[in-house]
Coordinates of C-alpha atoms in Angstrom, one line a residue:
M1 CA 40.3 72.3 -79.0
D2 CA 40.9 75.2 -77.2
N3 CA 38.8 75.2 -74.2
K4 CA 37.6 79.4 -74.9
L5 CA 37.1 78.7 -78.5
Y6 CA 35.0 75.4 -77.2
W7 CA 32.3 77.5 -74.6
S8 CA 32.5 79.8 -77.9
E9 CA 31.1 77.0 -80.4
K10 CA 28.8 75.5 -77.4
H11 CA 27.1 79.1 -76.4
K12 CA 26.7 79.8 -80.4
K13 CA 24.7 76.6 -80.3
Y14 CA 22.9 76.6 -77.3
S15 CA 21.7 80.4 -78.1
T16 CA 19.3 78.2 -80.3
Q17 CA 17.6 76.2 -78.2
D18 CA 14.2 76.8 -76.6
W19 CA 15.8 76.6 -72.6
I20 CA 18.0 79.1 -72.9
T21 CA 15.4 82.1 -72.4
K22 CA 14.2 81.4 -69.1
P23 CA 14.6 80.1 -66.0
T24 CA 16.2 77.2 -65.2
I25 CA 15.1 74.2 -63.0
F26 CA 17.5 75.1 -59.5
A27 CA 17.2 78.8 -60.2
K28 CA 13.4 78.0 -59.6
F29 CA 14.3 75.5 -56.8
A30 CA 17.0 77.7 -55.1
I31 CA 15.5 80.3 -54.7
N32 CA 12.6 80.3 -52.1
Y33 CA 16.3 78.9 -49.9
F34 CA 17.3 82.7 -51.0
Q35 CA 16.9 86.0 -48.7
K36 CA 13.9 88.5 -49.7
E37 CA 16.7 90.6 -51.5
G38 CA 20.4 91.8 -51.9
N39 CA 23.9 91.2 -53.6
L40 CA 23.5 87.7 -55.8
L41 CA 26.9 86.5 -57.6
D42 CA 25.9 84.4 -60.7
L43 CA 29.7 82.0 -60.8
G44 CA 29.7 81.0 -65.1
A45 CA 26.5 82.8 -65.7
G46 CA 26.7 81.7 -69.4
Q47 CA 24.0 83.7 -71.3
G48 CA 22.9 85.2 -67.8
Q49 CA 18.8 83.1 -67.7
D50 CA 18.9 82.5 -64.5
S51 CA 20.6 86.1 -63.7
R52 CA 17.3 87.6 -66.0
F53 CA 15.1 85.2 -63.7
F54 CA 16.6 86.3 -60.1
T55 CA 17.2 90.3 -61.5
E56 CA 13.2 90.5 -62.1
K57 CA 12.6 89.1 -58.6
G58 CA 14.1 92.3 -57.0
Y59 CA 17.5 90.7 -56.5
D60 CA 21.5 93.8 -57.7
V61 CA 23.1 90.5 -60.0
T62 CA 26.4 90.4 -60.7
A63 CA 27.7 87.3 -63.7
T64 CA 30.9 86.1 -64.4
E65 CA 31.3 84.2 -66.6
Y66 CA 34.3 82.8 -68.9
S67 CA 33.3 83.1 -72.8
E68 CA 33.0 85.9 -74.2
T69 CA 30.6 84.6 -77.2
A70 CA 27.4 83.7 -74.1
I71 CA 28.8 87.4 -72.3
D72 CA 27.6 88.5 -75.6
L73 CA 24.7 86.5 -76.3
A74 CA 23.2 87.0 -73.2
K75 CA 23.2 91.0 -73.3
L76 CA 21.6 91.0 -76.1
I77 CA 17.6 89.4 -74.2
E78 CA 16.6 92.0 -72.3
P79 CA 19.2 94.0 -72.2
E80 CA 16.9 96.8 -70.1
L81 CA 17.3 94.8 -67.1
N82 CA 20.4 96.6 -65.3
I83 CA 22.8 92.9 -64.6
K84 CA 26.4 93.6 -64.2
Y85 CA 28.1 91.1 -66.7
L86 CA 31.7 90.5 -66.6
V87 CA 34.1 88.1 -68.1
H88 CA 36.3 85.8 -65.4
D89 CA 37.9 83.0 -65.2
L90 CA 37.2 80.9 -62.0
N91 CA 40.8 80.1 -62.1
D92 CA 41.5 83.4 -60.5
K93 CA 40.6 85.3 -57.6
L94 CA 37.4 87.4 -58.1
H95 CA 37.8 91.1 -58.1
F96 CA 35.4 91.7 -55.0
D97 CA 35.9 92.5 -51.6
D98 CA 35.0 90.1 -48.5
E99 CA 31.3 90.2 -47.8
T100 CA 30.4 92.0 -51.2
F101 CA 27.9 89.3 -51.4
D102 CA 23.9 88.3 -49.9
I103 CA 23.8 85.1 -52.6
V104 CA 27.3 83.6 -54.5
Y105 CA 25.0 81.1 -57.0
S106 CA 26.8 78.8 -59.2
H107 CA 24.8 76.4 -62.0
L108 CA 26.9 73.5 -63.4
S109 CA 30.2 75.7 -63.0
I110 CA 32.0 74.2 -60.2
Q111 CA 33.6 71.6 -62.6
F112 CA 36.5 72.0 -64.6
F113 CA 38.9 72.3 -62.3
N114 CA 42.1 70.1 -59.9
N115 CA 41.4 69.9 -56.8
E116 CA 43.6 73.3 -55.3
T117 CA 41.7 75.0 -57.8
T118 CA 37.8 73.6 -56.6
E119 CA 39.2 74.2 -53.0
R120 CA 40.6 78.0 -53.3
I121 CA 37.0 78.9 -55.9
F122 CA 35.1 78.1 -52.3
N123 CA 37.4 79.9 -50.8
E124 CA 36.7 82.2 -52.7
I125 CA 33.3 81.9 -52.0
S126 CA 32.9 82.0 -48.9
R127 CA 35.5 85.3 -48.4
V128 CA 33.0 86.9 -51.1
L129 CA 29.9 85.8 -48.8
K130 CA 28.6 88.2 -46.0
N131 CA 28.2 86.4 -42.9
N132 CA 25.3 83.7 -42.8
G133 CA 25.4 84.9 -46.9
I134 CA 23.5 81.7 -49.0
I135 CA 25.6 80.1 -51.4
A136 CA 23.0 77.4 -54.0
I137 CA 25.2 75.0 -56.1
M138 CA 24.6 72.5 -59.0
V139 CA 27.7 70.4 -60.3
N140 CA 28.3 67.7 -61.8
S141 CA 27.3 63.0 -60.7
K142 CA 29.8 60.8 -61.4
T143 CA 26.5 59.2 -62.4
D144 CA 26.4 61.0 -65.4
P145 CA 27.0 58.0 -68.2
E146 CA 29.9 60.6 -69.9
V147 CA 32.0 59.1 -67.5
D148 CA 31.7 55.6 -68.5
L149 CA 33.1 57.3 -72.0
S150 CA 35.6 59.4 -70.3
K151 CA 39.3 59.6 -69.0
Q152 CA 39.9 58.8 -65.4
I153 CA 42.3 61.9 -64.6
S154 CA 42.0 61.3 -60.6
E155 CA 39.2 61.2 -58.3
D156 CA 36.6 62.5 -59.1
L157 CA 38.6 64.1 -62.7
Y158 CA 38.1 63.2 -65.9
E159 CA 39.2 63.9 -69.8
T160 CA 35.9 63.6 -71.6
P161 CA 36.4 62.3 -75.0
N162 CA 36.1 65.8 -76.4
G163 CA 39.4 67.1 -74.1
L164 CA 37.3 68.7 -71.8
I165 CA 38.7 67.9 -68.1
K166 CA 35.1 67.8 -65.8
R167 CA 35.0 66.9 -62.0
F168 CA 32.0 64.6 -61.5
Y169 CA 30.5 64.9 -57.9
S170 CA 29.3 62.3 -56.0
E171 CA 27.6 63.9 -52.4
E172 CA 30.8 63.2 -50.0
S173 CA 33.0 64.6 -52.2
L174 CA 31.5 67.7 -53.3
S175 CA 31.0 68.1 -48.9
K176 CA 35.2 66.9 -48.2
F177 CA 35.2 71.2 -50.1
T178 CA 31.4 72.7 -48.8
S179 CA 32.8 71.0 -44.8
G180 CA 33.6 74.0 -42.8
K181 CA 33.0 77.1 -44.5
F182 CA 29.2 76.5 -44.8
E183 CA 26.0 74.8 -42.8
T184 CA 24.2 72.7 -44.7
I185 CA 20.9 73.6 -46.1
I186 CA 20.5 71.0 -49.3
L187 CA 22.7 68.4 -50.3
D188 CA 21.6 65.4 -52.1
S189 CA 20.6 64.2 -55.8
N190 CA 17.7 65.2 -57.6
G191 CA 19.4 68.1 -59.6
A192 CA 18.1 67.7 -62.7
T193 CA 18.2 70.4 -66.4
Y194 CA 15.6 70.6 -69.2
K195 CA 18.9 70.5 -72.4
D196 CA 20.0 66.5 -70.7
E197 CA 17.7 63.5 -69.5
I198 CA 20.0 62.7 -66.2
K199 CA 18.2 63.7 -63.1
T200 CA 20.7 63.2 -60.9
L201 CA 23.2 66.4 -59.9
I202 CA 24.5 66.7 -57.0
R203 CA 22.6 70.2 -55.5
F204 CA 23.9 72.2 -52.3
I205 CA 23.0 75.0 -50.7
G206 CA 24.4 76.1 -47.3
R207 CA 24.8 79.2 -45.0
K208 CA 28.0 81.3 -44.6
L209 CA 30.0 79.5 -41.1

């Protein structure tokens, strides 16, 4: 299936779920490590549940998302909030100046790319973060049952039964992308979501070196 169509249909389905309008478990955890105010970039913001949460907590939020459907749906929920929504493919360079953001946040979006692209994404995050800025991301884990149903392409990278290319991290493999760029504050496999029973998602919170 075409990626755009896949995510459009996925977000239409998500829009009917009760969890889509409330902040994720990871957002409520990660905010404890953020500066008390500042500019926040939400990469792969989906339907904006975490962007809304951070905005309501006083952050100036820019939310990027690959799916135009997701952004259209996000704008229908609490449209009075001042969130800057932008359509953006993480395969491409971020269209922001160096050291623009105090915080870069991502919930389950930096996991669909080969090694070269993944490395470039982390370089871009480092570039747009201010000195001592905070990165907070959560990604899929190699303990996910979907791994056993998928075809391995390379280390950590798989083709899932629905044809999606997906990366399943370990703490060690994620640290290869963050090492030298960020000081580790949190790196563990204790992440969870409302929509899945998996409780071993990889969480990383770090500070730009």
